[in-house]
Tab-separated table of C-alpha atoms in Angstrom:
chain	number	residue	atom	x	y	z
A	1	UNK	CA	127.369	239.087	79.557
A	2	UNK	CA	127.507	236.186	81.911
A	3	UNK	CA	126.406	238.419	85.332
A	4	UNK	CA	123.123	238.988	83.495
A	5	UNK	CA	122.823	235.599	82.397
A	6	UNK	CA	123.464	234.103	86.132
A	7	UNK	CA	121.094	236.404	87.614
A	8	UNK	CA	118.614	234.647	86.214
A	9	UNK	CA	119.287	231.187	87.884
A	10	UNK	CA	116.680	229.709	89.921
A	11	UNK	CA	117.611	230.255	93.393
A	12	UNK	CA	117.172	226.255	93.907
A	13	UNK	CA	119.768	225.323	91.518
A	14	UNK	CA	122.068	228.053	92.432
A	15	UNK	CA	124.008	226.625	95.173
A	16	UNK	CA	124.737	222.869	93.467
A	17	UNK	CA	125.612	224.661	90.069
A	18	UNK	CA	128.105	226.725	92.287
A	19	UNK	CA	129.426	224.187	93.998
A	20	UNK	CA	130.240	221.888	90.738
A	21	UNK	CA	131.389	224.794	88.913
A	22	UNK	CA	134.131	225.075	91.932
A	23	UNK	CA	134.635	221.951	92.538
A	24	UNK	CA	135.933	220.887	88.840
A	25	UNK	CA	137.415	224.332	88.805
A	26	UNK	CA	139.663	222.923	91.679
A	27	UNK	CA	140.519	219.305	90.169
A	28	UNK	CA	141.195	220.910	86.526
A	29	UNK	CA	142.996	223.469	87.955
A	30	UNK	CA	145.254	221.122	90.329
A	31	UNK	CA	145.580	218.508	87.202
A	32	UNK	CA	147.275	221.137	85.093
A	33	UNK	CA	149.549	222.239	87.689
A	34	UNK	CA	150.646	218.692	87.906
A	35	UNK	CA	151.191	218.627	83.913
A	36	UNK	CA	153.134	221.469	83.914
A	37	UNK	CA	155.545	220.782	86.415
A	38	UNK	CA	155.715	217.621	84.813
A	39	UNK	CA	155.832	219.068	81.197
A	40	UNK	CA	158.303	221.755	82.210
A	41	UNK	CA	160.700	219.278	84.350
A	42	UNK	CA	160.679	216.616	81.533
A	43	UNK	CA	162.037	219.491	78.623
A	44	UNK	CA	164.561	220.976	80.849
A	45	UNK	CA	165.797	217.484	81.495
A	46	UNK	CA	165.735	216.204	78.135
A	47	UNK	CA	167.126	219.407	76.647
A	48	UNK	CA	170.920	218.157	76.548
A	49	UNK	CA	169.346	215.672	73.316
A	50	UNK	CA	167.342	217.898	71.536
A	51	UNK	CA	164.028	215.793	72.614
A	52	UNK	CA	162.863	218.167	75.016
A	53	UNK	CA	162.594	221.205	72.911
A	54	UNK	CA	159.973	220.618	71.317
A	55	UNK	CA	158.277	219.912	74.915
A	56	UNK	CA	159.394	223.583	76.325
A	57	UNK	CA	158.045	224.793	72.735
A	58	UNK	CA	154.921	223.508	73.671
A	59	UNK	CA	154.546	225.706	76.984
A	60	UNK	CA	152.733	228.393	74.968
A	61	UNK	CA	150.159	226.423	73.437
A	62	UNK	CA	149.406	224.472	76.446
A	63	UNK	CA	146.683	226.968	77.237
A	64	UNK	CA	144.509	226.396	73.941
A	65	UNK	CA	143.077	223.083	75.525
A	66	UNK	CA	142.321	224.463	78.999
A	67	UNK	CA	140.571	227.592	77.475
A	68	UNK	CA	138.205	225.220	75.852
A	69	UNK	CA	137.443	223.285	78.682
A	70	UNK	CA	136.840	226.397	80.676
A	71	UNK	CA	134.970	227.635	78.284
A	72	UNK	CA	132.596	224.588	78.094
A	73	UNK	CA	132.935	224.859	82.240
A	74	UNK	CA	130.747	227.780	82.417
A	75	UNK	CA	127.417	225.937	81.096
A	76	UNK	CA	127.903	224.437	84.363
A	77	UNK	CA	126.327	227.724	85.854
A	78	UNK	CA	124.093	228.567	83.274
A	79	UNK	CA	122.563	225.960	80.924
A	80	UNK	CA	120.647	227.812	79.141
A	81	UNK	CA	123.602	230.113	77.844
A	82	UNK	CA	126.137	228.945	75.060
A	83	UNK	CA	129.517	229.107	75.706
A	84	UNK	CA	131.517	232.093	74.713
A	85	UNK	CA	132.797	231.437	71.233
A	86	UNK	CA	136.366	230.309	70.314
A	87	UNK	CA	138.592	233.605	69.360
A	88	UNK	CA	140.302	231.883	67.417
A	89	UNK	CA	140.656	231.930	63.563
A	90	UNK	CA	140.684	229.293	61.109
A	91	UNK	CA	144.067	229.348	59.407
A	92	UNK	CA	143.877	230.131	55.360
A	93	UNK	CA	146.470	227.668	54.187
A	94	UNK	CA	146.402	223.852	55.510
A	95	UNK	CA	149.238	222.397	57.398
A	96	UNK	CA	150.776	222.492	61.540
A	97	UNK	CA	153.482	224.907	60.352
A	98	UNK	CA	150.703	227.532	59.316
A	99	UNK	CA	148.233	226.868	62.047
A	100	UNK	CA	151.312	227.452	64.907
A	101	UNK	CA	152.403	230.746	63.217
A	102	UNK	CA	148.532	231.872	63.377
A	103	UNK	CA	148.413	230.691	66.838
A	104	UNK	CA	151.786	232.072	67.695
A	105	UNK	CA	150.711	235.250	66.351
A	106	UNK	CA	147.361	235.754	68.375
A	107	UNK	CA	146.683	238.088	71.639
A	108	UNK	CA	144.083	235.334	72.650
A	109	UNK	CA	146.724	232.188	72.792
A	110	UNK	CA	149.017	234.317	75.230
A	111	UNK	CA	145.321	235.618	77.233
A	112	UNK	CA	144.616	231.791	77.581
A	113	UNK	CA	148.687	231.226	78.703
A	114	UNK	CA	147.877	233.547	81.229
A	115	UNK	CA	144.599	232.467	82.743
A	116	UNK	CA	145.970	229.024	82.519
A	117	UNK	CA	148.989	229.932	84.824
A	118	UNK	CA	146.204	231.973	87.073
A	119	UNK	CA	144.312	228.491	87.027
A	120	UNK	CA	147.231	226.472	88.193
A	121	UNK	CA	149.080	228.952	90.884
A	122	UNK	CA	145.958	231.107	92.358
A	123	UNK	CA	142.476	230.358	91.111
A	124	UNK	CA	141.931	226.178	91.986
A	125	UNK	CA	143.607	227.061	95.685
A	126	UNK	CA	140.806	229.550	96.105
A	127	UNK	CA	138.060	227.332	94.917
A	128	UNK	CA	138.970	224.390	97.175
A	129	UNK	CA	138.906	226.982	100.459
A	130	UNK	CA	135.608	228.536	99.215
A	131	UNK	CA	134.072	224.879	99.211
A	132	UNK	CA	135.926	223.680	102.373
A	133	UNK	CA	134.373	226.490	104.026
A	134	UNK	CA	131.323	226.965	102.390
A	135	UNK	CA	130.305	223.319	101.895
A	136	UNK	CA	132.382	220.741	103.438
A	137	UNK	CA	132.374	221.944	106.786
A	138	UNK	CA	128.618	222.177	106.901
A	139	UNK	CA	128.353	218.583	105.180
A	140	UNK	CA	130.928	217.237	108.336
A	141	UNK	CA	128.218	218.908	110.929
A	142	UNK	CA	125.295	217.645	108.816
A	143	UNK	CA	126.171	213.868	109.211
A	144	UNK	CA	127.171	213.698	112.832
A	145	UNK	CA	124.473	211.302	113.489
A	146	UNK	CA	125.661	208.574	110.670
A	147	UNK	CA	128.997	209.231	112.067
A	148	UNK	CA	128.086	208.772	115.555
A	149	UNK	CA	126.443	205.803	114.751
A	150	UNK	CA	129.508	204.229	113.043
A	151	UNK	CA	132.138	205.470	115.274
A	152	UNK	CA	133.668	202.095	116.997
A	153	UNK	CA	133.443	202.145	121.192
A	154	UNK	CA	131.181	204.683	122.875
A	155	UNK	CA	134.428	207.944	123.394
A	156	UNK	CA	132.306	210.068	120.552
A	157	UNK	CA	133.075	211.750	117.829
A	158	UNK	CA	134.577	215.107	116.663
A	159	UNK	CA	132.504	216.474	113.689
A	160	UNK	CA	135.182	218.779	111.424
A	161	UNK	CA	137.355	218.131	114.384
A	162	UNK	CA	135.733	221.101	116.543
A	163	UNK	CA	134.278	219.653	119.266
A	164	UNK	CA	133.082	216.228	120.792
A	165	UNK	CA	129.918	214.300	120.460
A	166	UNK	CA	128.781	211.567	122.658
A	167	UNK	CA	125.374	211.583	122.015
A	168	UNK	CA	122.098	211.437	119.509
A	169	UNK	CA	120.984	214.316	120.708
A	170	UNK	CA	124.228	216.409	120.652
A	171	UNK	CA	124.546	214.685	116.799
A	172	UNK	CA	121.060	215.816	116.218
A	173	UNK	CA	121.882	219.217	117.306
A	174	UNK	CA	125.251	219.171	115.379
A	175	UNK	CA	123.478	218.207	112.239
A	176	UNK	CA	120.707	221.204	112.337
A	177	UNK	CA	123.548	223.244	112.721
A	178	UNK	CA	125.134	222.002	109.896
A	179	UNK	CA	121.833	222.431	107.616
A	180	UNK	CA	121.388	225.830	109.133
A	181	UNK	CA	125.375	226.898	108.210
A	182	UNK	CA	124.473	225.612	104.423
A	183	UNK	CA	121.667	227.103	103.866
A	184	UNK	CA	123.445	230.170	104.973
A	185	UNK	CA	126.787	229.968	103.428
A	186	UNK	CA	124.974	229.194	100.252
A	187	UNK	CA	124.806	232.570	99.207
A	188	UNK	CA	128.654	233.739	100.068
A	189	UNK	CA	129.196	230.062	97.628
A	190	UNK	CA	127.290	231.698	94.785
A	191	UNK	CA	129.022	235.328	95.325
A	192	UNK	CA	132.046	233.840	94.813
A	193	UNK	CA	130.890	231.633	91.483
A	194	UNK	CA	129.465	234.628	89.577
A	195	UNK	CA	132.687	236.895	89.749
A	196	UNK	CA	135.170	234.226	89.410
A	197	UNK	CA	133.067	233.184	86.113
A	198	UNK	CA	133.369	236.460	84.766
A	199	UNK	CA	136.678	236.162	85.639
A	200	UNK	CA	137.282	233.341	83.057
A	201	UNK	CA	134.933	234.784	80.582
A	202	UNK	CA	136.875	237.919	80.513
A	203	UNK	CA	140.124	236.137	79.727
A	204	UNK	CA	138.594	233.447	77.465
A	205	UNK	CA	135.723	235.081	75.784
A	206	UNK	CA	136.685	237.124	72.104
A	207	UNK	CA	137.210	240.718	72.273
A	208	UNK	CA	135.314	242.711	69.656
A	209	UNK	CA	138.359	243.047	66.945
A	210	UNK	CA	138.910	239.554	67.109
A	211	UNK	CA	134.591	238.986	66.460
A	212	UNK	CA	135.579	241.415	63.402
A	213	UNK	CA	138.225	239.098	62.288
A	214	UNK	CA	136.320	236.286	62.483
A	215	UNK	CA	132.878	237.569	60.619
A	216	UNK	CA	135.219	239.181	58.165
A	217	UNK	CA	137.275	236.041	57.654
A	218	UNK	CA	133.531	233.805	57.668
A	219	UNK	CA	132.122	236.419	54.997
A	220	UNK	CA	135.647	235.982	52.747
A	221	UNK	CA	134.717	232.217	52.969
A	222	UNK	CA	131.380	232.607	51.801
A	223	UNK	CA	132.050	234.940	49.157
A	224	UNK	CA	134.678	232.309	47.894
A	225	UNK	CA	132.015	229.470	48.152
A	226	UNK	CA	129.546	231.685	46.028
A	227	UNK	CA	131.977	232.293	43.858
A	228	UNK	CA	132.969	228.004	43.628
A	229	UNK	CA	128.933	227.357	43.039
A	230	UNK	CA	129.080	230.202	40.525
A	231	UNK	CA	131.681	228.905	38.639
A	232	UNK	CA	130.387	225.009	39.041
A	233	UNK	CA	126.985	225.961	37.730
A	234	UNK	CA	128.549	227.882	34.664
A	235	UNK	CA	130.827	224.992	33.819
A	236	UNK	CA	128.044	222.693	33.820
A	237	UNK	CA	125.835	224.899	31.283
A	238	UNK	CA	129.042	224.925	29.242
A	239	UNK	CA	129.478	221.243	28.828
A	240	UNK	CA	125.487	220.857	28.630
A	241	UNK	CA	125.576	223.503	25.757
A	242	UNK	CA	128.504	222.061	23.777
A	243	UNK	CA	128.265	218.363	24.345
A	244	UNK	CA	124.710	217.114	25.152
A	245	UNK	CA	123.168	219.891	22.807
A	246	UNK	CA	125.046	219.685	20.224
A	247	UNK	CA	124.730	215.917	19.905
A	248	UNK	CA	120.831	216.180	20.089
A	249	UNK	CA	121.166	218.741	17.325
A	250	UNK	CA	122.912	216.488	15.269
A	251	UNK	CA	120.540	213.620	16.092
A	252	UNK	CA	117.774	215.413	14.988
A	253	UNK	CA	119.380	216.672	11.844
A	254	UNK	CA	119.805	212.983	11.206
A	255	UNK	CA	116.083	211.587	12.332
A	256	UNK	CA	115.480	214.651	9.404
A	257	UNK	CA	117.157	213.194	6.960
A	258	UNK	CA	116.119	210.058	7.276
A	259	UNK	CA	112.627	210.988	7.633
A	260	UNK	CA	113.348	212.364	3.907
A	261	UNK	CA	115.166	209.421	2.478
A	262	UNK	CA	112.560	206.893	3.773
A	263	UNK	CA	109.159	206.136	1.426
A	264	UNK	CA	106.597	208.417	2.583
A	265	UNK	CA	104.336	205.846	3.649
A	266	UNK	CA	104.498	202.662	5.958
A	267	UNK	CA	105.521	201.435	9.483
A	268	UNK	CA	108.822	203.261	9.668
A	269	UNK	CA	107.991	206.838	8.229
A	270	UNK	CA	105.650	206.966	11.219
A	271	UNK	CA	108.834	205.370	13.713
A	272	UNK	CA	111.457	208.390	12.058
A	273	UNK	CA	108.603	210.980	13.175
A	274	UNK	CA	107.643	209.588	16.200
A	275	UNK	CA	111.770	209.768	17.187
A	276	UNK	CA	112.552	212.974	15.560
A	277	UNK	CA	109.518	214.515	16.773
A	278	UNK	CA	110.892	213.397	20.468
A	279	UNK	CA	113.969	214.751	19.868
A	280	UNK	CA	113.139	217.875	19.225
A	281	UNK	CA	111.074	218.222	22.124
A	282	UNK	CA	114.505	216.453	24.226
A	283	UNK	CA	116.125	219.603	22.830
A	284	UNK	CA	114.039	221.757	23.490
A	285	UNK	CA	113.768	220.779	27.439
A	286	UNK	CA	117.696	220.844	27.431
A	287	UNK	CA	117.824	223.917	25.921
A	288	UNK	CA	115.219	225.437	29.018
A	289	UNK	CA	117.170	223.251	31.215
A	290	UNK	CA	120.371	225.182	30.191
A	291	UNK	CA	118.431	228.454	30.407
A	292	UNK	CA	117.634	227.557	33.742
A	293	UNK	CA	121.129	227.168	34.956
A	294	UNK	CA	122.565	229.842	33.501
A	295	UNK	CA	120.791	231.748	31.289
A	296	UNK	CA	122.490	233.344	28.308
A	297	UNK	CA	121.066	236.960	28.485
A	298	UNK	CA	121.905	237.750	32.199
A	299	UNK	CA	125.648	236.987	31.347
A	300	UNK	CA	125.429	238.861	27.865
A	301	UNK	CA	122.972	242.100	28.824
A	302	UNK	CA	123.230	242.432	32.435
A	303	UNK	CA	120.298	242.081	35.195
A	304	UNK	CA	117.900	243.948	33.441
A	305	UNK	CA	117.123	241.829	30.252
A	306	UNK	CA	117.314	238.886	32.396
A	307	UNK	CA	114.325	240.303	34.668
A	308	UNK	CA	112.306	241.373	31.689
A	309	UNK	CA	113.060	237.713	30.054
A	310	UNK	CA	111.030	236.316	32.998
A	311	UNK	CA	108.690	238.626	32.596
A	312	UNK	CA	107.739	237.520	29.167
A	313	UNK	CA	107.627	233.878	29.936
A	314	UNK	CA	105.719	234.529	33.167
A	315	UNK	CA	102.473	232.710	33.090
A	316	UNK	CA	100.649	235.660	33.594
A	317	UNK	CA	100.972	239.442	33.036
A	318	UNK	CA	104.278	241.088	34.679
A	319	UNK	CA	105.072	245.165	34.247
A	320	UNK	CA	108.603	246.284	35.039
A	321	UNK	CA	109.639	249.038	36.803
A	322	UNK	CA	113.418	250.060	36.786
A	323	UNK	CA	114.175	253.443	39.208
A	324	UNK	CA	117.930	254.414	40.080
A	325	UNK	CA	118.517	257.630	42.394
A	326	UNK	CA	120.357	260.649	41.108
A	327	UNK	CA	123.552	260.377	42.951
A	328	UNK	CA	124.028	256.626	42.031
A	329	UNK	CA	123.061	256.852	38.367
A	330	UNK	CA	125.336	260.021	38.101
A	331	UNK	CA	128.213	257.733	39.683
A	332	UNK	CA	127.876	254.289	37.466
A	333	UNK	CA	126.947	256.456	34.156
A	334	UNK	CA	129.947	255.134	32.719
A	335	UNK	CA	128.526	251.295	32.356
A	336	UNK	CA	125.243	251.636	30.834
A	337	UNK	CA	127.194	251.143	27.425
A	338	UNK	CA	127.167	247.391	28.366
A	339	UNK	CA	124.004	246.861	28.855
A	340	UNK	CA	121.244	246.286	26.433
A	341	UNK	CA	119.725	249.282	26.357
A	342	UNK	CA	115.994	248.706	27.949
A	343	UNK	CA	112.959	249.333	25.754
A	344	UNK	CA	111.838	251.759	27.219
A	345	UNK	CA	113.978	254.808	27.103
A	346	UNK	CA	112.700	256.405	30.425
A	347	UNK	CA	113.771	253.697	32.450
A	348	UNK	CA	117.375	253.039	32.731
A	349	UNK	CA	118.785	249.831	32.843
A	350	UNK	CA	120.709	248.523	35.829
A	351	UNK	CA	124.685	248.597	36.195
A	352	UNK	CA	126.620	245.106	35.906
A	353	UNK	CA	127.401	244.175	39.094
A	354	UNK	CA	129.664	240.826	40.679
A	355	UNK	CA	128.093	237.271	38.859
A	356	UNK	CA	127.169	236.518	42.437
A	357	UNK	CA	125.002	238.796	43.121
A	358	UNK	CA	123.489	239.360	39.588
A	359	UNK	CA	122.916	235.105	39.832
A	360	UNK	CA	121.035	235.766	42.983
A	361	UNK	CA	118.907	238.453	42.111
A	362	UNK	CA	118.050	236.635	39.258
A	363	UNK	CA	116.777	233.540	40.351
A	364	UNK	CA	114.689	235.396	43.272
A	365	UNK	CA	112.773	237.034	40.683
A	366	UNK	CA	112.302	233.802	38.925
A	367	UNK	CA	111.450	231.813	42.043
A	368	UNK	CA	109.071	234.504	43.372
A	369	UNK	CA	107.492	235.149	40.123
A	370	UNK	CA	106.774	231.306	39.417
A	371	UNK	CA	105.134	231.247	42.945
A	372	UNK	CA	103.169	234.148	42.270
A	373	UNK	CA	101.710	232.014	38.844
A	374	UNK	CA	101.317	228.691	40.867
A	375	UNK	CA	99.667	229.845	44.260
A	376	UNK	CA	98.574	233.139	44.420
A	377	UNK	CA	95.954	233.242	41.910
A	378	UNK	CA	96.936	236.990	40.829
A	379	UNK	CA	96.022	238.774	37.362
A	380	UNK	CA	99.125	240.463	37.162
A	381	UNK	CA	102.137	241.185	39.369
A	382	UNK	CA	104.822	244.472	39.437
A	383	UNK	CA	108.472	244.268	39.349
A	384	UNK	CA	110.643	246.993	40.586
A	385	UNK	CA	114.567	246.856	40.844
A	386	UNK	CA	116.013	250.405	42.155
A	387	UNK	CA	119.866	250.720	42.757
A	388	UNK	CA	120.582	253.294	45.075
A	389	UNK	CA	123.784	254.452	46.772
A	390	UNK	CA	124.028	253.161	51.011
A	391	UNK	CA	126.013	254.575	53.737
A	392	UNK	CA	128.084	251.989	55.843
A	393	UNK	CA	126.227	251.983	59.566
A	394	UNK	CA	126.861	249.611	62.291
A	395	UNK	CA	123.485	249.083	62.454
A	396	UNK	CA	122.611	248.163	58.533
A	397	UNK	CA	125.737	247.071	57.938
A	398	UNK	CA	125.064	248.241	54.399
A	399	UNK	CA	128.268	248.490	51.722
A	400	UNK	CA	129.336	251.966	50.784
A	401	UNK	CA	128.892	251.266	47.586
A	402	UNK	CA	125.222	250.571	47.635
A	403	UNK	CA	122.041	248.260	48.119
A	404	UNK	CA	120.205	246.412	44.857
A	405	UNK	CA	116.614	246.289	45.827
A	406	UNK	CA	113.654	244.187	43.705
A	407	UNK	CA	110.478	244.313	44.956
A	408	UNK	CA	107.766	242.266	43.529
A	409	UNK	CA	104.423	243.234	43.704
A	410	UNK	CA	100.914	241.073	42.895
A	411	UNK	CA	97.480	241.245	43.516
A	412	UNK	CA	96.452	237.798	44.289
A	413	UNK	CA	94.871	236.183	47.572
A	414	UNK	CA	97.769	236.644	49.961
A	415	UNK	CA	98.848	234.300	52.484
A	416	UNK	CA	102.129	233.768	51.334
A	417	UNK	CA	103.913	231.645	54.188
A	418	UNK	CA	108.123	230.394	54.096
A	419	UNK	CA	107.277	227.750	56.483
A	420	UNK	CA	104.887	225.954	53.805
A	421	UNK	CA	107.555	224.903	51.591
A	422	UNK	CA	107.168	227.410	48.623
A	423	UNK	CA	110.706	227.802	48.209
A	424	UNK	CA	110.763	231.202	50.257
A	425	UNK	CA	113.093	229.524	52.685
A	426	UNK	CA	115.797	228.227	50.548
A	427	UNK	CA	115.344	231.821	48.870
A	428	UNK	CA	116.561	233.630	52.047
A	429	UNK	CA	118.937	231.401	53.090
A	430	UNK	CA	120.331	232.099	49.404
A	431	UNK	CA	120.369	235.672	49.785
A	432	UNK	CA	121.858	235.193	53.164
A	433	UNK	CA	124.930	234.373	51.742
A	434	UNK	CA	125.564	237.389	50.083
A	435	UNK	CA	124.698	239.449	53.689
A	436	UNK	CA	120.692	239.725	51.495
A	437	UNK	CA	117.420	239.844	53.095
A	438	UNK	CA	114.077	238.559	51.712
A	439	UNK	CA	110.503	240.060	53.477
A	440	UNK	CA	107.717	238.707	52.790
A	441	UNK	CA	104.197	240.876	53.051
A	442	UNK	CA	101.288	238.720	52.675
A	443	UNK	CA	98.257	239.152	54.442
A	444	UNK	CA	95.057	237.391	54.012
A	445	UNK	CA	93.238	238.162	50.949
A	446	UNK	CA	96.357	240.165	49.597
A	447	UNK	CA	98.218	241.549	47.932
A	448	UNK	CA	101.317	240.350	48.495
A	449	UNK	CA	104.578	241.965	48.032
A	450	UNK	CA	108.610	240.169	48.151
A	451	UNK	CA	111.434	243.042	48.699
A	452	UNK	CA	114.736	241.607	48.221
A	453	UNK	CA	117.962	243.652	49.159
A	454	UNK	CA	121.412	242.680	48.288
A	455	UNK	CA	124.346	244.726	49.370
A	456	UNK	CA	126.844	245.567	46.135
A	457	UNK	CA	129.900	246.738	45.378
A	458	UNK	CA	131.068	248.926	43.099
A	459	UNK	CA	129.596	247.947	39.322
A	460	UNK	CA	131.164	245.973	37.056
A	461	UNK	CA	131.593	246.505	33.413
A	462	UNK	CA	130.489	243.025	32.497
A	463	UNK	CA	129.364	241.392	35.837
A	464	UNK	CA	132.337	239.893	36.790
């Protein structure tokens, strides 16, 4: 809350920040009042020729720019605190009509309009009055010596129109009185500015329901981004598989036939053999690239088989463990027929999940095992996958359908640090898109355990 943040301000900077906040509020309120009167008068005057109707229709939206400025003005009181977030959502469809419909339906728009009216009619005169009493009056008394020195004639001056000062000793005493009042009235100035800012925060900061709506919208847009990314990657994989790979296969076959037709000895046969071998290596690299973009085993047989494929390709021995609690397993046994049976009959395969979750889990395991092989010096590793039913709580935000946990343990030297650029930071960012988490426990000397947790929805029959 603003109250807690304001009490941490340095006492020496408090009065000046409060004075700046109230001064800008008075200027803004007076400007809003003039513009509002001008807009209303112009709209009413031009209504007969229909030009004024758009001006009158814009009045409910006049609070939007004022509220944006007011939220930023709170920064004057506490520079260390960010301004309140906007309570408005982003329209799901582009265009001005969609934006207008959404804004007119939002409660925040009408709260901002009410605050704008309050600012124009009540708040800015109060701000100006408080400034006049707590800052302007002491300042006029404080400059009494300068006022007397610049005054023409010898009739003296009347600081703040209170009394006559016609000598420099009296001017010095008046200045000391002004300084004392300035220090004394600093507390009332702060005492008014703090609740004034809290009133602004009350009207213009988003409510909990609005924050929940904004968070839900961000989650949906993030899910759409993930789905679009996965679809684009699968399109690239199909293009490479059906296009470039097929042409390379044809080229390799053509070179092989040319080798058969060429004389067995001579420079032509050597060059054809070199070209044939090079085409074969390029084809193997392309197949490996296609496998890395989106492995076919993941699409066809699911996450368990795909992780086992990663383990088979690993530079060090990897042991697989796949566990599933009884509740989750009983709930999803109808989907097991869609998975390729695990080589170990005592280890049931994981059910199918949405494509984005399966892809993120697959690449997480692949990146972690690649780091183990490159950096850890381990002799063996263990991958444990678990799908458990979860309970939705405000503290954990676990999806009601459960959570997928993957734990990679190795006996290496330890000391893994995401800040050193081992790929763990990017991996954590990718998991965060799905509300997943990455936890690294890697003391110096080892062992290292990397845990991945991804909230999951109901398992899908084919990883849709």
